[in-house]
Amino acid sequence: NGAHTEEHANLSKKKEIINKLKELSENAGEDIQNEVQKLIDEYNAVGHVPYKDKDKIYEAYHDVLDKLYKDLHISIAKRRLDNFKNNLQNVAKNGGEALDNERSRLMRRYEGLKQEINTYENNLGFLNVSSKKGNTLIEEMNRKVEKLKDDLKLVKEKIKAIDAKNKENE
């Protein structure tokens, strides 16, 4: 059957790409990031694999990528942004409305995060540190604020990526 033959060919291609990624991870240098991105794009362009192999190939792919990103000291935020940009390619194919919807969703998230940060920072002003528990609470709130600021930065980058994609499509 033609579909099965194509899926098995896709499986072979994906295994080949995973092997190339493994080789890159063993020879990890500074200049391999572009090569990794090319292989990721190539992997994403390959079609479906046989259903029974889907989870195994997915796991192998992400295990290799996780190791590579760890070796290259690439942050989780950068990885999320890269994944988002890859997904933008697919969203853009579905038309501008999908991009606009995603941008609106991100803008709402951005405003919500800003409001949450302001609330935490405002509440921090009311706390006084007279006990060890109070100090622990302040430290925890500061960690939350930092995480929210990181999330805010990521959302802002995603919005910029959508804007760039929209400009590209004009």
Backbone as JSON Lines, residues from 0, in Angstrom:
{"i":0,"aa":"N","n":[0.86,-1.18,0.0],"ca":[0.0,0.0,0.0],"c":[0.9,1.23,0.0]}
{"i":1,"aa":"G","n":[0.56,2.23,-0.8],"ca":[1.4,3.41,-1.01],"c":[1.62,4.24,0.23]}
{"i":2,"aa":"A","n":[0.58,4.38,1.06],"ca":[0.69,5.2,2.27],"c":[1.69,4.58,3.24]}
{"i":3,"aa":"H","n":[1.64,3.24,3.37],"ca":[2.57,2.57,4.28],"c":[4.01,2.71,3.8]}
{"i":4,"aa":"T","n":[4.2,2.6,2.5],"ca":[5.54,2.74,1.93],"c":[6.09,4.13,2.22]}
{"i":5,"aa":"E","n":[5.24,5.14,2.03],"ca":[5.65,6.52,2.28],"c":[5.98,6.74,3.76]}
{"i":6,"aa":"E","n":[5.14,6.18,4.64],"ca":[5.38,6.33,6.08],"c":[6.69,5.68,6.48]}
{"i":7,"aa":"H","n":[6.98,4.51,5.91],"ca":[8.24,3.83,6.23],"c":[9.44,4.62,5.69]}
{"i":8,"aa":"A","n":[9.26,5.23,4.53],"ca":[10.33,6.09,3.99],"c":[10.54,7.29,4.9]}
{"i":9,"aa":"N","n":[9.43,7.88,5.39],"ca":[9.52,9.01,6.31],"c":[10.21,8.6,7.61]}
{"i":10,"aa":"L","n":[9.89,7.4,8.09],"ca":[10.52,6.89,9.31],"c":[12.03,6.79,9.11]}
{"i":11,"aa":"S","n":[12.45,6.28,7.97],"ca":[13.88,6.17,7.67],"c":[14.54,7.55,7.64]}
{"i":12,"aa":"K","n":[13.86,8.51,7.0],"ca":[14.4,9.87,6.93],"c":[14.56,10.46,8.33]}
{"i":13,"aa":"K","n":[13.54,10.27,9.16],"ca":[13.6,10.84,10.51],"c":[14.71,10.18,11.33]}
{"i":14,"aa":"K","n":[14.87,8.86,11.18],"ca":[15.95,8.17,11.9],"c":[17.31,8.71,11.45]}
{"i":15,"aa":"E","n":[17.42,8.96,10.15],"ca":[18.67,9.5,9.59],"c":[18.97,10.88,10.19]}
{"i":16,"aa":"I","n":[17.93,11.72,10.29],"ca":[18.1,13.06,10.86],"c":[18.5,12.96,12.33]}
{"i":17,"aa":"I","n":[17.86,12.03,13.06],"ca":[18.2,11.84,14.48],"c":[19.66,11.42,14.61]}
{"i":18,"aa":"N","n":[20.11,10.54,13.73],"ca":[21.52,10.12,13.76],"c":[22.46,11.29,13.49]}
{"i":19,"aa":"K","n":[22.08,12.16,12.55],"ca":[22.9,13.36,12.27],"c":[22.95,14.26,13.51]}
{"i":20,"aa":"L","n":[21.79,14.39,14.18],"ca":[21.75,15.21,15.4],"c":[22.63,14.61,16.48]}
{"i":21,"aa":"K","n":[22.62,13.27,16.6],"ca":[23.48,12.6,17.58],"c":[24.95,12.88,17.29]}
{"i":22,"aa":"E","n":[25.31,12.8,16.01],"ca":[26.69,13.09,15.62],"c":[27.07,14.52,15.98]}
{"i":23,"aa":"L","n":[26.15,15.44,15.73],"ca":[26.41,16.84,16.09],"c":[26.61,16.99,17.59]}
{"i":24,"aa":"S","n":[25.8,16.27,18.37],"ca":[25.9,16.41,19.83],"c":[27.23,15.88,20.33]}
{"i":25,"aa":"E","n":[27.78,14.89,19.64],"ca":[29.08,14.35,20.04],"c":[30.21,15.3,19.67]}
{"i":26,"aa":"N","n":[30.01,16.07,18.63],"ca":[31.03,17.02,18.18],"c":[30.6,18.45,18.48]}
{"i":27,"aa":"A","n":[29.88,18.63,19.57],"ca":[29.28,19.93,19.88],"c":[30.33,21.03,19.9]}
{"i":28,"aa":"G","n":[30.14,22.01,19.05],"ca":[30.99,23.18,19.0],"c":[30.1,24.41,18.99]}
{"i":29,"aa":"E","n":[30.71,25.55,18.87],"ca":[29.95,26.81,18.91],"c":[29.11,27.02,17.65]}
{"i":30,"aa":"D","n":[29.63,26.58,16.52],"ca":[29.01,26.92,15.24],"c":[27.96,25.91,14.77]}
{"i":31,"aa":"I","n":[27.54,24.99,15.63],"ca":[26.61,23.96,15.16],"c":[25.15,24.35,15.3]}
{"i":32,"aa":"Q","n":[24.88,25.48,15.91],"ca":[23.49,25.86,16.14],"c":[22.7,26.0,14.83]}
{"i":33,"aa":"N","n":[23.3,26.59,13.81],"ca":[22.63,26.71,12.51],"c":[22.38,25.34,11.89]}
{"i":34,"aa":"E","n":[23.37,24.46,12.03],"ca":[23.24,23.1,11.5],"c":[22.1,22.37,12.21]}
{"i":35,"aa":"V","n":[22.01,22.54,13.52],"ca":[20.93,21.93,14.3],"c":[19.59,22.46,13.81]}
{"i":36,"aa":"Q","n":[19.5,23.76,13.6],"ca":[18.24,24.35,13.14],"c":[17.84,23.81,11.77]}
{"i":37,"aa":"K","n":[18.81,23.63,10.88],"ca":[18.52,23.07,9.55],"c":[17.94,21.66,9.7]}
{"i":38,"aa":"L","n":[18.56,20.86,10.58],"ca":[18.08,19.49,10.78],"c":[16.69,19.47,11.41]}
{"i":39,"aa":"I","n":[16.42,20.4,12.32],"ca":[15.09,20.5,12.93],"c":[14.06,20.83,11.86]}
{"i":40,"aa":"D","n":[14.39,21.8,11.01],"ca":[13.48,22.17,9.92],"c":[13.24,20.98,8.98]}
{"i":41,"aa":"E","n":[14.33,20.27,8.68],"ca":[14.24,19.1,7.81],"c":[13.34,18.04,8.45]}
{"i":42,"aa":"Y","n":[13.54,17.8,9.74],"ca":[12.74,16.8,10.47],"c":[11.26,17.18,10.44]}
{"i":43,"aa":"N","n":[10.98,18.46,10.69],"ca":[9.59,18.92,10.72],"c":[8.93,18.84,9.34]}
{"i":44,"aa":"A","n":[9.73,18.93,8.29],"ca":[9.19,18.89,6.93],"c":[8.83,17.46,6.5]}
{"i":45,"aa":"V","n":[9.46,16.47,7.14],"ca":[9.18,15.08,6.79],"c":[7.77,14.73,7.26]}
{"i":46,"aa":"G","n":[7.06,13.96,6.45],"ca":[5.67,13.62,6.75],"c":[5.51,12.62,7.89]}
{"i":47,"aa":"H","n":[4.34,12.01,7.91],"ca":[3.98,11.07,8.98],"c":[4.78,9.78,8.9]}
{"i":48,"aa":"V","n":[4.94,9.16,10.07],"ca":[5.61,7.87,10.18],"c":[4.55,6.83,10.56]}
{"i":49,"aa":"P","n":[4.88,5.53,10.46],"ca":[3.9,4.52,10.87],"c":[3.46,4.76,12.31]}
{"i":50,"aa":"Y","n":[2.18,4.57,12.56],"ca":[1.59,4.88,13.86],"c":[2.31,4.17,15.0]}
{"i":51,"aa":"K","n":[2.66,2.9,14.78],"ca":[3.29,2.13,15.86],"c":[4.68,2.66,16.23]}
{"i":52,"aa":"D","n":[5.32,3.38,15.32],"ca":[6.67,3.91,15.58],"c":[6.66,5.37,16.01]}
{"i":53,"aa":"K","n":[5.48,5.99,15.97],"ca":[5.35,7.43,16.21],"c":[5.96,7.86,17.55]}
{"i":54,"aa":"D","n":[5.57,7.2,18.63],"ca":[6.04,7.6,19.96],"c":[7.54,7.37,20.14]}
{"i":55,"aa":"K","n":[8.02,6.24,19.62],"ca":[9.45,5.93,19.76],"c":[10.31,6.96,19.05]}
{"i":56,"aa":"I","n":[9.91,7.31,17.83],"ca":[10.72,8.25,17.04],"c":[10.65,9.65,17.66]}
{"i":57,"aa":"Y","n":[9.46,10.01,18.17],"ca":[9.27,11.3,18.83],"c":[10.18,11.4,20.05]}
{"i":58,"aa":"E","n":[10.19,10.34,20.86],"ca":[11.02,10.33,22.07],"c":[12.5,10.41,21.73]}
{"i":59,"aa":"A","n":[12.93,9.63,20.75],"ca":[14.34,9.63,20.37],"c":[14.76,11.01,19.89]}
{"i":60,"aa":"Y","n":[13.9,11.63,19.08],"ca":[14.18,12.96,18.55],"c":[14.32,13.98,19.67]}
{"i":61,"aa":"H","n":[13.38,13.97,20.59],"ca":[13.42,14.97,21.66],"c":[14.52,14.69,22.68]}
{"i":62,"aa":"D","n":[14.87,13.43,22.88],"ca":[16.0,13.12,23.77],"c":[17.29,13.7,23.2]}
{"i":63,"aa":"V","n":[17.5,13.51,21.91],"ca":[18.71,14.04,21.26],"c":[18.71,15.56,21.32]}
{"i":64,"aa":"L","n":[17.55,16.17,21.03],"ca":[17.48,17.64,21.07],"c":[17.73,18.17,22.47]}
{"i":65,"aa":"D","n":[17.14,17.52,23.48],"ca":[17.35,17.96,24.86],"c":[18.84,17.93,25.21]}
{"i":66,"aa":"K","n":[19.51,16.84,24.82],"ca":[20.94,16.72,25.11],"c":[21.72,17.83,24.38]}
{"i":67,"aa":"L","n":[21.37,18.05,23.12],"ca":[22.05,19.09,22.34],"c":[21.86,20.46,22.97]}
{"i":68,"aa":"Y","n":[20.62,20.77,23.3],"ca":[20.34,22.08,23.89],"c":[21.07,22.24,25.23]}
{"i":69,"aa":"K","n":[21.12,21.15,25.98],"ca":[21.83,21.21,27.27],"c":[23.32,21.45,27.02]}
{"i":70,"aa":"D","n":[23.89,20.72,26.06],"ca":[25.31,20.87,25.74],"c":[25.61,22.27,25.22]}
{"i":71,"aa":"L","n":[24.67,22.84,24.48],"ca":[24.88,24.18,23.91],"c":[24.48,25.28,24.89]}
{"i":72,"aa":"H","n":[23.97,24.88,26.05],"ca":[23.53,25.83,27.08],"c":[22.46,26.78,26.54]}
{"i":73,"aa":"I","n":[21.52,26.22,25.8],"ca":[20.42,27.03,25.28],"c":[19.27,26.94,26.27]}
{"i":74,"aa":"S","n":[18.77,28.07,26.65],"ca":[17.73,28.11,27.68],"c":[16.42,27.54,27.18]}
{"i":75,"aa":"I","n":[15.59,27.17,28.13],"ca":[14.26,26.65,27.81],"c":[13.46,27.71,27.07]}
{"i":76,"aa":"A","n":[13.6,28.97,27.48],"ca":[12.85,30.05,26.83],"c":[13.23,30.15,25.35]}
{"i":77,"aa":"K","n":[14.52,30.04,25.07],"ca":[14.99,30.1,23.68],"c":[14.42,28.93,22.88]}
{"i":78,"aa":"R","n":[14.41,27.75,23.5],"ca":[13.86,26.58,22.82],"c":[12.38,26.76,22.54]}
{"i":79,"aa":"R","n":[11.65,27.31,23.52],"ca":[10.21,27.54,23.32],"c":[9.98,28.53,22.18]}
{"i":80,"aa":"L","n":[10.81,29.56,22.15],"ca":[10.68,30.56,21.09],"c":[10.99,29.93,19.72]}
{"i":81,"aa":"D","n":[12.03,29.11,19.66],"ca":[12.37,28.42,18.41],"c":[11.22,27.52,17.95]}
{"i":82,"aa":"N","n":[10.66,26.76,18.9],"ca":[9.53,25.89,18.57],"c":[8.35,26.71,18.08]}
{"i":83,"aa":"F","n":[8.11,27.83,18.75],"ca":[7.0,28.7,18.37],"c":[7.2,29.21,16.94]}
{"i":84,"aa":"K","n":[8.43,29.63,16.63],"ca":[8.71,30.14,15.28],"c":[8.51,29.04,14.23]}
{"i":85,"aa":"N","n":[8.9,27.81,14.58],"ca":[8.67,26.69,13.66],"c":[7.18,26.47,13.44]}
{"i":86,"aa":"N","n":[6.41,26.54,14.52],"ca":[4.96,26.35,14.41],"c":[4.31,27.5,13.65]}
{"i":87,"aa":"L","n":[4.91,28.68,13.72],"ca":[4.37,29.83,12.98],"c":[4.34,29.55,11.48]}
{"i":88,"aa":"Q","n":[5.33,28.8,11.0],"ca":[5.35,28.45,9.57],"c":[4.05,27.74,9.2]}
{"i":89,"aa":"N","n":[3.64,26.78,10.04],"ca":[2.42,26.03,9.77],"c":[1.18,26.91,9.91]}
{"i":90,"aa":"V","n":[1.17,27.75,10.93],"ca":[0.02,28.63,11.16],"c":[-0.12,29.6,10.0]}
{"i":91,"aa":"A","n":[1.0,30.11,9.52],"ca":[0.97,31.09,8.42],"c":[0.38,30.48,7.15]}
{"i":92,"aa":"K","n":[0.59,29.17,6.97],"ca":[0.04,28.5,5.79],"c":[-1.49,28.48,5.83]}
{"i":93,"aa":"N","n":[-2.05,28.52,7.05],"ca":[-3.51,28.49,7.2],"c":[-4.14,29.85,7.02]}
{"i":94,"aa":"G","n":[-3.36,30.85,6.73],"ca":[-3.91,32.18,6.46],"c":[-3.64,33.15,7.58]}
{"i":95,"aa":"G","n":[-3.87,34.42,7.27],"ca":[-3.57,35.5,8.21],"c":[-4.46,35.52,9.43]}
{"i":96,"aa":"E","n":[-5.68,35.0,9.3],"ca":[-6.61,35.04,10.43],"c":[-6.07,34.25,11.62]}
{"i":97,"aa":"A","n":[-5.46,33.1,11.34],"ca":[-4.89,32.29,12.42],"c":[-3.77,33.05,13.13]}
{"i":98,"aa":"L","n":[-2.96,33.77,12.36],"ca":[-1.88,34.57,12.95],"c":[-2.47,35.68,13.82]}
{"i":99,"aa":"D","n":[-3.52,36.33,13.32],"ca":[-4.16,37.41,14.08],"c":[-4.75,36.88,15.38]}
{"i":100,"aa":"N","n":[-5.38,35.7,15.31],"ca":[-5.96,35.1,16.52],"c":[-4.87,34.79,17.54]}
{"i":101,"aa":"E","n":[-3.77,34.25,17.06],"ca":[-2.65,33.92,17.95],"c":[-2.07,35.18,18.57]}
{"i":102,"aa":"R","n":[-1.95,36.23,17.77],"ca":[-1.42,37.5,18.28],"c":[-2.35,38.07,19.34]}
{"i":103,"aa":"S","n":[-3.65,38.01,19.11],"ca":[-4.62,38.51,20.09],"c":[-4.52,37.72,21.39]}
{"i":104,"aa":"R","n":[-4.4,36.41,21.26],"ca":[-4.27,35.55,22.45],"c":[-3.01,35.93,23.24]}
{"i":105,"aa":"L","n":[-1.91,36.13,22.52],"ca":[-0.65,36.49,23.18],"c":[-0.73,37.88,23.82]}
{"i":106,"aa":"M","n":[-1.43,38.8,23.18],"ca":[-1.58,40.15,23.76],"c":[-2.36,40.08,25.07]}
{"i":107,"aa":"R","n":[-3.42,39.26,25.09],"ca":[-4.18,39.08,26.34],"c":[-3.28,38.48,27.43]}
{"i":108,"aa":"R","n":[-2.48,37.5,27.04],"ca":[-1.55,36.86,27.99],"c":[-0.52,37.89,28.49]}
{"i":109,"aa":"Y","n":[-0.03,38.72,27.58],"ca":[0.95,39.75,27.92],"c":[0.36,40.71,28.95]}
{"i":110,"aa":"E","n":[-0.84,41.2,28.69],"ca":[-1.5,42.14,29.62],"c":[-1.75,41.47,30.97]}
{"i":111,"aa":"G","n":[-2.17,40.2,30.94],"ca":[-2.41,39.46,32.18],"c":[-1.14,39.31,33.0]}
{"i":112,"aa":"L","n":[-0.04,38.99,32.33],"ca":[1.24,38.84,33.02],"c":[1.7,40.16,33.62]}
{"i":113,"aa":"K","n":[1.54,41.26,32.86],"ca":[1.94,42.57,33.39],"c":[1.14,42.9,34.65]}
{"i":114,"aa":"Q","n":[-0.15,42.61,34.6],"ca":[-1.02,42.89,35.75],"c":[-0.61,42.03,36.95]}
{"i":115,"aa":"E","n":[-0.3,40.76,36.69],"ca":[0.1,39.86,37.77],"c":[1.42,40.32,38.4]}
{"i":116,"aa":"I","n":[2.37,40.75,37.58],"ca":[3.65,41.25,38.08],"c":[3.42,42.48,38.95]}
{"i":117,"aa":"N","n":[2.58,43.41,38.47],"ca":[2.29,44.62,39.24],"c":[1.67,44.27,40.59]}
{"i":118,"aa":"T","n":[0.75,43.3,40.59],"ca":[0.11,42.89,41.84],"c":[1.14,42.34,42.82]}
{"i":119,"aa":"Y","n":[2.0,41.44,42.34],"ca":[3.04,40.87,43.22],"c":[3.96,41.96,43.76]}
{"i":120,"aa":"E","n":[4.41,42.84,42.87],"ca":[5.34,43.89,43.3],"c":[4.67,44.83,44.3]}
{"i":121,"aa":"N","n":[3.4,45.12,44.08],"ca":[2.64,45.95,45.0],"c":[2.52,45.26,46.36]}
{"i":122,"aa":"N","n":[2.19,43.97,46.35],"ca":[2.05,43.22,47.6],"c":[3.39,43.11,48.33]}
{"i":123,"aa":"L","n":[4.47,43.01,47.59],"ca":[5.8,42.95,48.22],"c":[6.06,44.21,49.04]}
{"i":124,"aa":"G","n":[5.54,45.33,48.58],"ca":[5.73,46.6,49.29],"c":[5.05,46.61,50.66]}
{"i":125,"aa":"F","n":[4.0,45.81,50.81],"ca":[3.27,45.78,52.09],"c":[3.88,44.83,53.11]}
{"i":126,"aa":"L","n":[4.72,43.91,52.65],"ca":[5.28,42.92,53.57],"c":[6.46,43.51,54.33]}
{"i":127,"aa":"N","n":[6.54,43.14,55.6],"ca":[7.75,43.52,56.33],"c":[8.44,42.24,56.79]}
{"i":128,"aa":"V","n":[9.73,42.31,56.88],"ca":[10.5,41.12,57.19],"c":[10.92,41.16,58.65]}
{"i":129,"aa":"S","n":[10.07,40.6,59.5],"ca":[10.44,40.58,60.91],"c":[10.65,39.15,61.38]}
{"i":130,"aa":"S","n":[10.35,38.2,60.52],"ca":[10.55,36.81,60.92],"c":[11.16,36.03,59.77]}
{"i":131,"aa":"K","n":[11.63,34.84,60.12],"ca":[12.23,34.0,59.1],"c":[11.19,33.59,58.05]}
{"i":132,"aa":"K","n":[9.95,33.32,58.51],"ca":[8.89,32.94,57.58],"c":[8.56,34.08,56.64]}
{"i":133,"aa":"G","n":[8.57,35.29,57.15],"ca":[8.31,36.46,56.31],"c":[9.36,36.61,55.24]}
{"i":134,"aa":"N","n":[10.6,36.36,55.61],"ca":[11.71,36.44,54.67],"c":[11.57,35.38,53.57]}
{"i":135,"aa":"T","n":[11.18,34.17,53.97],"ca":[10.98,33.08,53.02],"c":[9.87,33.44,52.04]}
{"i":136,"aa":"L","n":[8.81,34.03,52.55],"ca":[7.68,34.44,51.71],"c":[8.12,35.48,50.68]}
{"i":137,"aa":"I","n":[8.9,36.44,51.14],"ca":[9.39,37.49,50.22],"c":[10.28,36.89,49.14]}
{"i":138,"aa":"E","n":[11.15,35.96,49.54],"ca":[12.03,35.31,48.56],"c":[11.21,34.55,47.52]}
{"i":139,"aa":"E","n":[10.19,33.85,48.0],"ca":[9.33,33.09,47.09],"c":[8.59,34.02,46.13]}
{"i":140,"aa":"M","n":[8.09,35.13,46.65],"ca":[7.38,36.09,45.8],"c":[8.34,36.7,44.77]}
{"i":141,"aa":"N","n":[9.56,36.98,45.2],"ca":[10.56,37.52,44.25],"c":[10.86,36.52,43.13]}
{"i":142,"aa":"R","n":[10.94,35.22,43.5],"ca":[11.16,34.19,42.48],"c":[9.98,34.15,41.5]}
{"i":143,"aa":"K","n":[8.77,34.26,42.03],"ca":[7.58,34.25,41.17],"c":[7.6,35.45,40.22]}
{"i":144,"aa":"V","n":[7.97,36.61,40.75],"ca":[8.03,37.81,39.92],"c":[9.06,37.62,38.81]}
{"i":145,"aa":"E","n":[10.22,37.06,39.14],"ca":[11.26,36.83,38.12],"c":[10.77,35.86,37.04]}
{"i":146,"aa":"K","n":[10.09,34.8,37.46],"ca":[9.56,33.83,36.5],"c":[8.52,34.51,35.6]}
{"i":147,"aa":"L","n":[7.66,35.32,36.21],"ca":[6.64,36.03,35.42],"c":[7.3,36.99,34.43]}
{"i":148,"aa":"K","n":[8.37,37.65,34.86],"ca":[9.08,38.56,33.95],"c":[9.71,37.8,32.78]}
{"i":149,"aa":"D","n":[10.24,36.6,33.08],"ca":[10.78,35.77,32.0],"c":[9.68,35.36,31.03]}
{"i":150,"aa":"D","n":[8.52,34.96,31.58],"ca":[7.37,34.6,30.74],"c":[6.94,35.79,29.89]}
{"i":151,"aa":"L","n":[6.94,36.97,30.51],"ca":[6.54,38.19,29.81],"c":[7.47,38.47,28.63]}
{"i":152,"aa":"K","n":[8.77,38.28,28.88],"ca":[9.77,38.5,27.82],"c":[9.54,37.51,26.66]}
{"i":153,"aa":"L","n":[9.24,36.25,27.01],"ca":[8.99,35.24,25.99],"c":[7.75,35.58,25.17]}
{"i":154,"aa":"V","n":[6.68,36.01,25.84],"ca":[5.45,36.39,25.13],"c":[5.73,37.56,24.2]}
{"i":155,"aa":"K","n":[6.51,38.53,24.68],"ca":[6.86,39.7,23.86],"c":[7.62,39.25,22.6]}
{"i":156,"aa":"E","n":[8.55,38.31,22.76],"ca":[9.31,37.79,21.62],"c":[8.4,37.06,20.63]}
{"i":157,"aa":"K","n":[7.43,36.33,21.16],"ca":[6.49,35.62,20.29],"c":[5.65,36.61,19.49]}
{"i":158,"aa":"I","n":[5.23,37.69,20.14],"ca":[4.45,38.72,19.44],"c":[5.29,39.35,18.33]}
{"i":159,"aa":"K","n":[6.57,39.62,18.65],"ca":[7.48,40.18,17.63],"c":[7.62,39.21,16.45]}
{"i":160,"aa":"A","n":[7.69,37.9,16.76],"ca":[7.82,36.9,15.7],"c":[6.58,36.89,14.8]}
{"i":161,"aa":"I","n":[5.4,37.03,15.4],"ca":[4.17,37.08,14.61],"c":[4.16,38.34,13.75]}
{"i":162,"aa":"D","n":[4.55,39.47,14.34],"ca":[4.59,40.72,13.58],"c":[5.54,40.59,12.38]}
{"i":163,"aa":"A","n":[6.69,39.97,12.61],"ca":[7.66,39.78,11.53],"c":[7.06,38.88,10.45]}
{"i":164,"aa":"K","n":[6.36,37.84,10.87],"ca":[5.73,36.91,9.92],"c":[4.65,37.63,9.12]}
{"i":165,"aa":"N","n":[3.86,38.47,9.79],"ca":[2.82,39.24,9.09],"c":[3.44,40.17,8.05]}
{"i":166,"aa":"K","n":[4.54,40.82,8.43],"ca":[5.22,41.74,7.51],"c":[5.75,40.96,6.29]}
{"i":167,"aa":"E","n":[6.28,39.77,6.58],"ca":[6.83,38.9,5.54],"c":[5.72,38.48,4.56]}
{"i":168,"aa":"N","n":[4.51,38.28,5.07],"ca":[3.4,37.81,4.24],"c":[2.71,38.93,3.47]}
{"i":169,"aa":"E","n":[3.04,40.19,3.78],"ca":[2.37,41.32,3.09],"c":[2.82,41.45,1.66]}
